[in-house]
Coordinates of N, CA and C in Angstrom, one line a residue:
M1 N 8.6 5.6 -38.7 CA 7.5 6.0 -39.5 C 6.2 5.7 -38.8
A2 N 5.3 6.6 -38.7 CA 4.0 6.3 -38.0 C 3.2 5.4 -38.9
G3 N 2.3 4.6 -38.2 CA 1.5 3.6 -38.9 C 0.3 4.3 -39.6
P4 N -0.4 3.6 -40.4 CA -1.5 4.2 -41.2 C -2.6 4.7 -40.2
T5 N -3.2 5.7 -40.6 CA -4.3 6.2 -39.8 C -5.6 5.7 -40.3
R6 N -6.7 5.7 -39.4 CA -8.0 5.3 -39.8 C -8.5 6.0 -41.0
G7 N -8.2 7.3 -41.1 CA -8.6 8.1 -42.2 C -8.1 7.7 -43.5
F8 N -6.9 7.1 -43.5 CA -6.2 6.6 -44.7 C -6.8 5.3 -45.2
L9 N -7.0 4.4 -44.2 CA -7.5 3.1 -44.6 C -9.0 3.0 -44.7
G10 N -9.7 4.0 -44.1 CA -11.2 3.9 -44.2 C -11.7 3.0 -43.1
R11 N -13.0 3.1 -42.8 CA -13.6 2.2 -41.8 C -13.8 0.8 -42.3
R12 N -13.5 -0.1 -41.5 CA -13.7 -1.5 -41.8 C -15.2 -1.9 -41.6
R13 N -15.8 -2.4 -42.6 CA -17.2 -2.7 -42.5 C -17.3 -4.1 -41.8
E14 N -18.2 -4.2 -40.8 CA -18.4 -5.4 -40.1 C -19.3 -6.3 -41.0
R15 N -18.9 -7.6 -41.0 CA -19.7 -8.6 -41.8 C -20.9 -9.0 -41.0
D16 N -22.0 -9.0 -41.7 CA -23.3 -9.4 -41.0 C -23.1 -10.9 -40.6
P17 N -23.3 -11.2 -39.3 CA -23.1 -12.6 -38.8 C -24.1 -13.6 -39.4
R18 N -25.2 -13.1 -40.1 CA -26.1 -14.0 -40.8 C -25.6 -14.5 -42.1
L19 N -24.5 -13.9 -42.6 CA -24.0 -14.3 -43.9 C -23.0 -15.5 -43.7
P20 N -23.3 -16.6 -44.4 CA -22.3 -17.7 -44.4 C -21.1 -17.3 -45.2
P21 N -20.0 -18.0 -45.1 CA -18.8 -17.7 -45.8 C -19.0 -17.6 -47.3
G22 N -18.4 -16.6 -47.9 CA -18.5 -16.5 -49.4 C -19.8 -16.0 -49.9
Q23 N -20.7 -15.5 -49.1 CA -22.0 -15.0 -49.5 C -22.0 -13.5 -49.4
Y24 N -23.0 -12.9 -50.2 CA -23.2 -11.4 -50.1 C -24.7 -11.2 -49.9
D25 N -25.1 -10.1 -49.3 CA -26.5 -9.8 -49.0 C -27.1 -9.2 -50.3
A26 N -28.1 -9.9 -50.8 CA -28.8 -9.5 -52.0 C -29.8 -8.4 -51.8
G27 N -30.0 -8.0 -50.6 CA -31.0 -6.9 -50.3 C -32.4 -7.3 -50.7
R28 N -33.0 -6.3 -51.5 CA -34.4 -6.5 -51.9 C -34.4 -7.5 -53.1
D29 N -33.3 -7.7 -53.8 CA -33.3 -8.6 -55.0 C -33.5 -10.0 -54.6
W30 N -34.1 -10.8 -55.5 CA -34.2 -12.2 -55.4 C -33.9 -12.8 -56.8
P31 N -32.6 -13.0 -57.0 CA -32.2 -13.5 -58.4 C -33.0 -14.7 -58.8
V32 N -33.3 -14.8 -60.1 CA -34.0 -15.9 -60.7 C -33.0 -16.8 -61.4
L33 N -32.9 -18.0 -60.9 CA -31.9 -19.0 -61.5 C -32.7 -20.3 -61.7
T34 N -32.6 -20.9 -62.9 CA -33.3 -22.2 -63.1 C -32.4 -23.1 -64.0
A35 N -32.6 -24.4 -63.9 CA -31.9 -25.3 -64.7 C -32.6 -25.8 -65.9
E36 N -33.9 -25.3 -66.0 CA -34.8 -25.7 -67.1 C -35.8 -24.7 -67.4
P37 N -36.5 -24.8 -68.5 CA -37.6 -23.8 -68.8 C -38.6 -23.7 -67.7
T38 N -39.2 -22.5 -67.5 CA -40.2 -22.3 -66.4 C -41.5 -22.9 -66.9
P39 N -42.0 -23.9 -66.1 CA -43.3 -24.5 -66.5 C -44.5 -23.6 -66.1
R40 N -45.6 -23.8 -66.8 CA -46.8 -23.1 -66.4 C -47.8 -24.1 -65.8
I41 N -48.0 -24.0 -64.5 CA -48.7 -25.0 -63.7 C -49.9 -24.3 -63.0
S42 N -51.1 -24.7 -63.4 CA -52.2 -24.2 -62.7 C -52.5 -24.9 -61.4
P43 N -52.8 -24.2 -60.3 CA -53.1 -24.9 -59.0 C -54.0 -26.1 -59.1
E44 N -55.0 -26.0 -60.0 CA -56.0 -27.0 -60.1 C -55.5 -28.3 -60.6
T45 N -54.3 -28.3 -61.3 CA -53.7 -29.5 -61.8 C -52.5 -30.0 -61.0
W46 N -52.1 -29.2 -60.0 CA -51.0 -29.5 -59.2 C -51.3 -30.5 -58.1
S47 N -50.4 -31.4 -57.8 CA -50.5 -32.3 -56.6 C -49.2 -32.6 -56.1
I48 N -49.1 -33.1 -54.8 CA -47.8 -33.5 -54.2 C -48.0 -34.9 -53.7
T49 N -47.1 -35.8 -54.0 CA -47.1 -37.2 -53.7 C -45.9 -37.5 -52.8
V50 N -46.1 -38.3 -51.7 CA -45.0 -38.8 -50.9 C -45.1 -40.3 -51.1
D51 N -44.0 -40.9 -51.6 CA -44.0 -42.3 -51.9 C -42.6 -42.9 -51.6
G52 N -42.4 -44.1 -52.1 CA -41.1 -44.8 -51.8 C -41.2 -45.6 -50.6
R53 N -40.2 -45.5 -49.7 CA -40.2 -46.3 -48.5 C -41.1 -45.7 -47.4
V54 N -42.4 -45.8 -47.7 CA -43.4 -45.4 -46.8 C -44.5 -46.5 -46.7
E55 N -45.2 -46.5 -45.5 CA -46.3 -47.5 -45.4 C -47.6 -47.0 -46.1
N56 N -47.7 -45.7 -46.3 CA -49.0 -45.2 -46.8 C -48.7 -44.2 -47.9
P57 N -48.3 -44.6 -49.1 CA -48.1 -43.6 -50.2 C -49.3 -42.7 -50.3
T58 N -49.1 -41.4 -50.3 CA -50.2 -40.4 -50.3 C -50.0 -39.3 -51.3
T59 N -51.1 -38.9 -51.9 CA -51.1 -37.7 -52.8 C -52.2 -36.7 -52.3
W60 N -51.7 -35.4 -52.3 CA -52.6 -34.3 -52.0 C -52.8 -33.4 -53.2
T61 N -54.1 -33.1 -53.5 CA -54.4 -32.0 -54.5 C -54.1 -30.7 -53.8
W62 N -54.2 -29.6 -54.6 CA -54.1 -28.3 -54.1 C -55.0 -28.0 -53.0
D63 N -56.3 -28.3 -53.1 CA -57.2 -28.0 -52.1 C -56.9 -28.9 -50.8
E64 N -56.6 -30.1 -51.0 CA -56.3 -31.0 -49.9 C -55.1 -30.6 -49.1
A65 N -54.1 -30.1 -49.8 CA -52.8 -29.6 -49.2 C -53.1 -28.4 -48.4
H66 N -54.0 -27.5 -48.9 CA -54.3 -26.3 -48.2 C -55.2 -26.5 -47.0
R67 N -55.8 -27.7 -46.8 CA -56.6 -28.0 -45.7 C -55.7 -28.6 -44.5
L68 N -54.4 -28.9 -44.8 CA -53.5 -29.4 -43.8 C -53.1 -28.2 -42.9
P69 N -52.6 -28.5 -41.7 CA -52.1 -27.4 -40.8 C -51.1 -26.5 -41.5
R70 N -51.4 -25.2 -41.5 CA -50.5 -24.2 -42.1 C -49.3 -24.1 -41.2
S71 N -48.1 -23.9 -41.9 CA -46.9 -23.7 -41.2 C -46.1 -22.6 -42.0
E72 N -45.3 -21.8 -41.2 CA -44.6 -20.7 -41.8 C -43.1 -20.8 -41.5
Y73 N -42.3 -20.2 -42.4 CA -40.9 -20.1 -42.2 C -40.6 -18.6 -42.3
R74 N -39.9 -18.1 -41.3 CA -39.4 -16.7 -41.4 C -37.9 -16.7 -41.1
G75 N -37.1 -16.3 -42.1 CA -35.7 -16.4 -41.9 C -34.9 -16.2 -43.2
D76 N -33.7 -16.7 -43.3 CA -32.8 -16.4 -44.4 C -32.7 -17.5 -45.3
I77 N -32.4 -17.2 -46.6 CA -32.1 -18.3 -47.6 C -30.8 -17.9 -48.3
H78 N -30.1 -19.0 -48.8 CA -28.7 -18.9 -49.3 C -28.6 -19.7 -50.6
C79 N -28.1 -19.0 -51.6 CA -27.9 -19.7 -52.9 C -26.4 -20.0 -53.1
V80 N -26.1 -21.1 -53.8 CA -24.8 -21.5 -54.0 C -24.0 -20.5 -54.9
T81 N -24.8 -19.7 -55.7 CA -24.2 -18.7 -56.5 C -23.7 -17.4 -55.7
T82 N -23.8 -17.5 -54.4 CA -23.2 -16.6 -53.4 C -24.1 -15.5 -52.9
W83 N -25.4 -15.5 -53.4 CA -26.3 -14.5 -52.7 C -27.0 -15.1 -51.6
S84 N -27.3 -14.2 -50.6 CA -28.2 -14.6 -49.5 C -29.3 -13.5 -49.4
K85 N -30.4 -13.9 -48.9 CA -31.6 -13.0 -48.8 C -32.1 -13.2 -47.3
F86 N -32.1 -12.1 -46.6 CA -32.5 -12.1 -45.2 C -34.0 -11.9 -45.0
D87 N -34.5 -12.4 -43.9 CA -35.8 -12.1 -43.4 C -36.9 -12.4 -44.4
T88 N -36.8 -13.6 -45.1 CA -37.8 -14.0 -46.0 C -39.0 -14.6 -45.2
R89 N -40.2 -14.6 -45.8 CA -41.4 -15.2 -45.2 C -42.1 -16.1 -46.2
F90 N -42.1 -17.4 -45.9 CA -42.8 -18.3 -46.7 C -43.9 -19.0 -45.9
A91 N -44.9 -19.6 -46.5 CA -46.0 -20.3 -45.8 C -46.5 -21.5 -46.7
G92 N -46.8 -22.5 -46.1 CA -47.3 -23.7 -46.7 C -47.6 -24.8 -45.7
V93 N -47.0 -26.0 -45.9 CA -47.2 -27.1 -45.0 C -45.8 -27.7 -44.7
S94 N -45.6 -28.0 -43.4 CA -44.4 -28.7 -43.0 C -44.2 -30.0 -43.7
V95 N -43.0 -30.4 -44.1 CA -42.8 -31.7 -44.6 C -43.1 -32.8 -43.5
D96 N -42.9 -32.4 -42.3 CA -43.2 -33.3 -41.2 C -44.7 -33.8 -41.3
T97 N -45.6 -32.8 -41.6 CA -47.0 -33.2 -41.7 C -47.2 -34.2 -42.8
L98 N -46.6 -34.0 -43.9 CA -46.8 -34.9 -45.0 C -46.2 -36.3 -44.7
L99 N -45.1 -36.3 -44.0 CA -44.5 -37.6 -43.7 C -45.3 -38.3 -42.6
E100 N -45.9 -37.6 -41.7 CA -46.7 -38.2 -40.7 C -47.9 -39.0 -41.3
A101 N -48.4 -38.5 -42.4 CA -49.5 -39.2 -43.1 C -48.9 -40.4 -43.9
A102 N -47.8 -40.2 -44.5 CA -47.2 -41.3 -45.3 C -46.5 -42.4 -44.5
R103 N -46.1 -42.1 -43.3 CA -45.4 -43.0 -42.4 C -44.2 -43.7 -43.0
P104 N -43.1 -43.0 -43.0 CA -41.8 -43.6 -43.5 C -41.5 -45.0 -42.8
T105 N -41.0 -45.9 -43.5 CA -40.6 -47.2 -42.9 C -39.2 -47.0 -42.3
P106 N -38.8 -48.0 -41.4 CA -37.5 -47.8 -40.7 C -36.3 -47.7 -41.7
E107 N -36.4 -48.3 -42.9 CA -35.2 -48.2 -43.8 C -35.2 -47.0 -44.6
A108 N -36.1 -46.0 -44.4 CA -36.1 -44.8 -45.1 C -35.0 -43.8 -44.5
H109 N -34.0 -43.5 -45.3 CA -32.9 -42.6 -44.8 C -32.7 -41.4 -45.7
F110 N -33.2 -41.4 -46.9 CA -33.0 -40.3 -47.9 C -34.3 -39.9 -48.6
V111 N -34.3 -38.7 -49.2 CA -35.4 -38.2 -49.9 C -34.9 -37.7 -51.3
V112 N -35.6 -38.0 -52.3 CA -35.4 -37.4 -53.6 C -36.7 -36.5 -53.9
A113 N -36.5 -35.2 -54.1 CA -37.5 -34.3 -54.5 C -37.5 -34.2 -56.0
T114 N -38.7 -34.3 -56.6 CA -38.9 -34.3 -58.0 C -39.8 -33.1 -58.4
S115 N -39.4 -32.4 -59.4 CA -40.2 -31.3 -59.9 C -41.0 -31.6 -61.1
K116 N -42.0 -30.8 -61.4 CA -42.8 -31.0 -62.6 C -42.0 -31.1 -63.9
T117 N -40.8 -30.4 -63.9 CA -39.9 -30.4 -65.0 C -39.1 -31.7 -65.2
G118 N -39.1 -32.5 -64.1 CA -38.2 -33.7 -64.1 C -36.9 -33.4 -63.3
Y119 N -36.7 -32.2 -62.8 CA -35.5 -31.9 -62.0 C -35.6 -32.6 -60.7
T120 N -34.5 -33.1 -60.2 CA -34.4 -33.8 -58.9 C -33.3 -33.3 -58.1
T121 N -33.5 -33.5 -56.8 CA -32.4 -33.2 -55.8 C -32.6 -34.1 -54.6
N122 N -31.4 -34.6 -54.1 CA -31.4 -35.5 -53.0 C -31.1 -34.9 -51.7
L123 N -31.7 -35.4 -50.6 CA -31.5 -34.9 -49.3 C -31.5 -36.1 -48.3
P124 N -30.7 -36.0 -47.2 CA -30.8 -37.0 -46.1 C -32.2 -36.7 -45.4
L125 N -32.8 -37.7 -44.9 CA -34.1 -37.6 -44.3 C -34.1 -36.6 -43.1
E126 N -33.0 -36.6 -42.4 CA -32.9 -35.7 -41.2 C -32.8 -34.2 -41.6
D127 N -32.6 -33.9 -42.9 CA -32.6 -32.5 -43.4 C -33.9 -32.0 -43.7
V128 N -34.9 -32.9 -43.8 CA -36.3 -32.4 -44.1 C -37.3 -32.7 -43.0
T129 N -36.8 -33.2 -41.8 CA -37.6 -33.5 -40.7 C -37.3 -32.6 -39.5
G130 N -38.1 -32.7 -38.5 CA -37.8 -31.9 -37.3 C -38.0 -30.4 -37.5
G131 N -38.9 -30.0 -38.3 CA -39.2 -28.6 -38.5 C -38.2 -27.9 -39.4
K132 N -37.5 -28.6 -40.3 CA -36.4 -28.0 -41.1 C -36.8 -27.8 -42.6
A133 N -38.0 -28.3 -43.0 CA -38.4 -28.2 -44.4 C -39.9 -28.0 -44.6
W134 N -40.2 -27.4 -45.7 CA -41.6 -27.1 -46.0 C -41.9 -27.3 -47.5
V135 N -43.2 -27.5 -47.8 CA -43.7 -27.4 -49.1 C -44.5 -26.1 -49.1
V136 N -44.1 -25.0 -49.9 CA -44.6 -23.7 -49.7 C -45.3 -23.2 -51.0
W137 N -46.4 -22.4 -50.8 CA -47.1 -21.8 -51.9 C -47.3 -20.3 -51.7
E138 N -46.8 -19.8 -50.6 CA -46.9 -18.3 -50.3 C -45.5 -17.8 -50.0
Y139 N -45.3 -16.5 -50.5 CA -44.1 -15.8 -50.2 C -44.5 -14.4 -49.9
D140 N -44.0 -13.9 -48.7 CA -44.2 -12.5 -48.3 C -45.7 -12.1 -48.3
G141 N -46.6 -13.1 -48.0 CA -48.0 -12.8 -47.8 C -48.8 -13.0 -49.1
G142 N -48.2 -13.3 -50.2 CA -48.9 -13.5 -51.5 C -48.5 -14.8 -52.1
P143 N -49.1 -15.2 -53.3 CA -48.8 -16.4 -54.0 C -47.3 -16.5 -54.3
L144 N -46.7 -17.6 -54.2 CA -45.3 -17.8 -54.6 C -45.2 -17.5 -56.1
P145 N -44.3 -16.6 -56.5 CA -44.2 -16.3 -58.0 C -43.7 -17.5 -58.8
I146 N -44.2 -17.6 -60.0 CA -43.9 -18.8 -60.8 C -42.4 -18.9 -61.1
E147 N -41.7 -17.7 -61.3 CA -40.3 -17.8 -61.6 C -39.5 -18.3 -60.4
H148 N -40.1 -18.2 -59.2 CA -39.4 -18.7 -58.0 C -40.0 -20.1 -57.5
G149 N -40.7 -20.8 -58.5 CA -41.1 -22.1 -58.1 C -42.6 -22.3 -58.0
G150 N -43.4 -21.2 -58.1 CA -44.8 -21.2 -58.0 C -45.5 -22.1 -59.0
P151 N -46.6 -22.8 -58.7 CA -47.4 -22.5 -57.5 C -46.8 -23.1 -56.2
V152 N -45.9 -24.1 -56.3 CA -45.4 -24.7 -55.0 C -44.0 -25.2 -55.2
R153 N -43.2 -24.9 -54.2 CA -41.8 -25.4 -54.2 C -41.4 -26.0 -52.8
L154 N -40.4 -26.8 -52.8 CA -39.8 -27.3 -51.6 C -39.0 -26.1 -51.0
L155 N -38.9 -26.1 -49.7 CA -38.1 -25.1 -49.0 C -37.3 -25.8 -47.9
V156 N -36.0 -25.8 -48.1 CA -35.0 -26.3 -47.1 C -34.0 -25.2 -46.8
P157 N -34.4 -24.3 -46.0 CA -33.6 -23.0 -46.0 C -32.2 -23.1 -45.3
H158 N -32.0 -24.2 -44.6 CA -30.6 -24.3 -43.9 C -29.6 -24.9 -44.9
L159 N -30.0 -25.3 -46.1 CA -29.1 -25.7 -47.1 C -29.1 -24.8 -48.3
Y160 N -28.1 -24.9 -49.2 CA -28.1 -24.0 -50.4 C -29.4 -24.2 -51.2
F161 N -29.8 -23.2 -51.8 CA -31.2 -23.2 -52.3 C -31.5 -24.1 -53.5
W162 N -30.4 -24.7 -54.1 CA -30.7 -25.7 -55.2 C -31.4 -26.9 -54.6
K163 N -31.3 -27.1 -53.3 CA -31.9 -28.2 -52.6 C -33.4 -27.9 -52.4
S164 N -33.9 -26.7 -52.5 CA -35.3 -26.3 -52.4 C -35.9 -26.4 -53.8
A165 N -36.2 -27.6 -54.2 CA -36.7 -27.8 -55.6 C -37.9 -27.0 -56.0
K166 N -37.8 -26.2 -57.1 CA -39.0 -25.5 -57.6 C -40.0 -26.4 -58.2
W167 N -41.2 -26.0 -58.2 CA -42.3 -26.7 -58.9 C -42.4 -28.2 -58.4
V168 N -42.2 -28.4 -57.1 CA -42.1 -29.8 -56.6 C -43.4 -30.5 -56.7
T169 N -43.4 -31.8 -57.1 CA -44.6 -32.6 -57.1 C -44.5 -33.9 -56.4
R170 N -43.3 -34.3 -56.0 CA -43.1 -35.6 -55.4 C -41.9 -35.6 -54.5
L171 N -42.1 -36.3 -53.4 CA -41.0 -36.6 -52.4 C -41.0 -38.1 -52.3
T172 N -39.8 -38.7 -52.7 CA -39.7 -40.2 -52.7 C -38.7 -40.6 -51.7
L173 N -39.1 -41.4 -50.7 CA -38.1 -41.8 -49.7 C -37.4 -43.1 -50.1
L174 N -36.1 -43.1 -49.8 CA -35.2 -44.2 -50.3 C -34.4 -44.7 -49.2
Q175 N -33.9 -45.9 -49.3 CA -33.0 -46.5 -48.4 C -31.6 -46.0 -48.6
R176 N -31.2 -45.8 -49.9 CA -29.8 -45.4 -50.2 C -29.9 -44.1 -50.9
D177 N -28.8 -43.3 -50.8 CA -28.8 -42.0 -51.5 C -28.8 -42.1 -53.0
Q178 N -29.4 -41.2 -53.6 CA -29.5 -41.2 -55.1 C -29.3 -39.8 -55.6
P179 N -28.1 -39.4 -56.1 CA -27.9 -38.0 -56.5 C -28.9 -37.5 -57.5
G180 N -29.2 -36.2 -57.3 CA -30.1 -35.5 -58.2 C -29.4 -34.9 -59.4
F181 N -30.1 -33.9 -60.0 CA -29.6 -33.3 -61.2 C -28.2 -32.6 -61.0
W182 N -28.2 -31.6 -60.1 CA -26.9 -30.9 -59.9 C -25.9 -31.7 -59.2
E183 N -26.3 -32.7 -58.3 CA -25.4 -33.5 -57.6 C -24.6 -34.4 -58.6
Q184 N -25.3 -34.8 -59.7 CA -24.7 -35.6 -60.7 C -23.7 -34.8 -61.6
N185 N -23.9 -33.5 -61.5 CA -23.1 -32.6 -62.3 C -22.0 -31.8 -61.5
G186 N -21.6 -32.4 -60.3 CA -20.5 -31.9 -59.6 C -20.8 -31.1 -58.3
Y187 N -22.1 -30.8 -58.0 CA -22.4 -30.1 -56.8 C -22.4 -31.1 -55.6
H188 N -22.2 -30.5 -54.4 CA -22.1 -31.3 -53.2 C -23.4 -32.1 -52.9
D189 N -23.3 -33.2 -52.3 CA -24.4 -34.0 -52.0 C -25.3 -33.4 -51.0
R190 N -24.8 -32.6 -50.0 CA -25.6 -32.0 -49.0 C -25.8 -30.5 -49.1
G191 N -24.7 -29.7 -49.3 CA -24.9 -28.3 -49.5 C -25.1 -27.4 -48.3
D192 N -24.3 -27.6 -47.3 CA -24.4 -26.7 -46.1 C -23.7 -25.4 -46.4
P193 N -24.4 -24.3 -46.3 CA -23.8 -23.0 -46.6 C -22.7 -22.6 -45.6
W194 N -22.9 -23.0 -44.4 CA -21.9 -22.6 -43.3 C -20.6 -23.4 -43.4
R195 N -20.7 -24.5 -44.2 CA -19.4 -25.3 -44.5 C -18.9 -25.1 -45.9
E196 N -19.6 -24.2 -46.6 CA -19.3 -23.9 -48.0 C -19.2 -25.2 -48.8
Q197 N -20.2 -26.1 -48.7 CA -20.3 -27.3 -49.4 C -21.0 -27.1 -50.8
R198 N -20.2 -26.4 -51.6 CA -20.7 -26.1 -52.9 C -20.5 -27.2 -54.0
Y199 N -19.4 -27.8 -54.0 CA -19.0 -28.8 -55.0 C -18.5 -30.1 -54.3
Q200 N -18.5 -31.2 -55.1 CA -18.0 -32.4 -54.5 C -16.6 -32.2 -54.1
G201 N -16.3 -32.7 -52.9 CA -15.0 -32.5 -52.3 C -14.8 -31.4 -51.4
D202 N -15.8 -30.4 -51.4 CA -15.7 -29.3 -50.4 C -16.0 -29.8 -49.0

């Protein structure tokens, strides 16, 4: 018996190499997912503080943050709920710039990001340094939409997107790891999409 023909099986679609395992391309969509009600924050009342294990705890207002060196991210983002979005464009300030001013102490090894809502997420310090993380207020050339964390969110694009805390107002440096909201509820402590680190034990 002859083997199946290409016409019978159909063409095999090649998987985009930018897609981590278990993810799909969301295309133009950007799904809205939140763990709490969406807050209404005016830029005039927003500020970002870096504190904890630092020599110089520092707070920046909206205007002060915008006077810092501008930094952009162009690339992909990945959500633990399995969607990925390619070729995104965000702008704001590099976390490296904020930490340079606050001066982490030698015992600082972790960061907890806190949102206006009280939401928290934890990250190793090495995941937000070396040009890998931003505090952003622009998306695709315009203001960051409120449903996606505007006026300002954390952006850590190489990890699942729950690590990129919406409505961020504080980065606290710690000596020891301190699980955040989703991490206390079964999500992975780190969340690397390429290793499918979705849940504890992955």
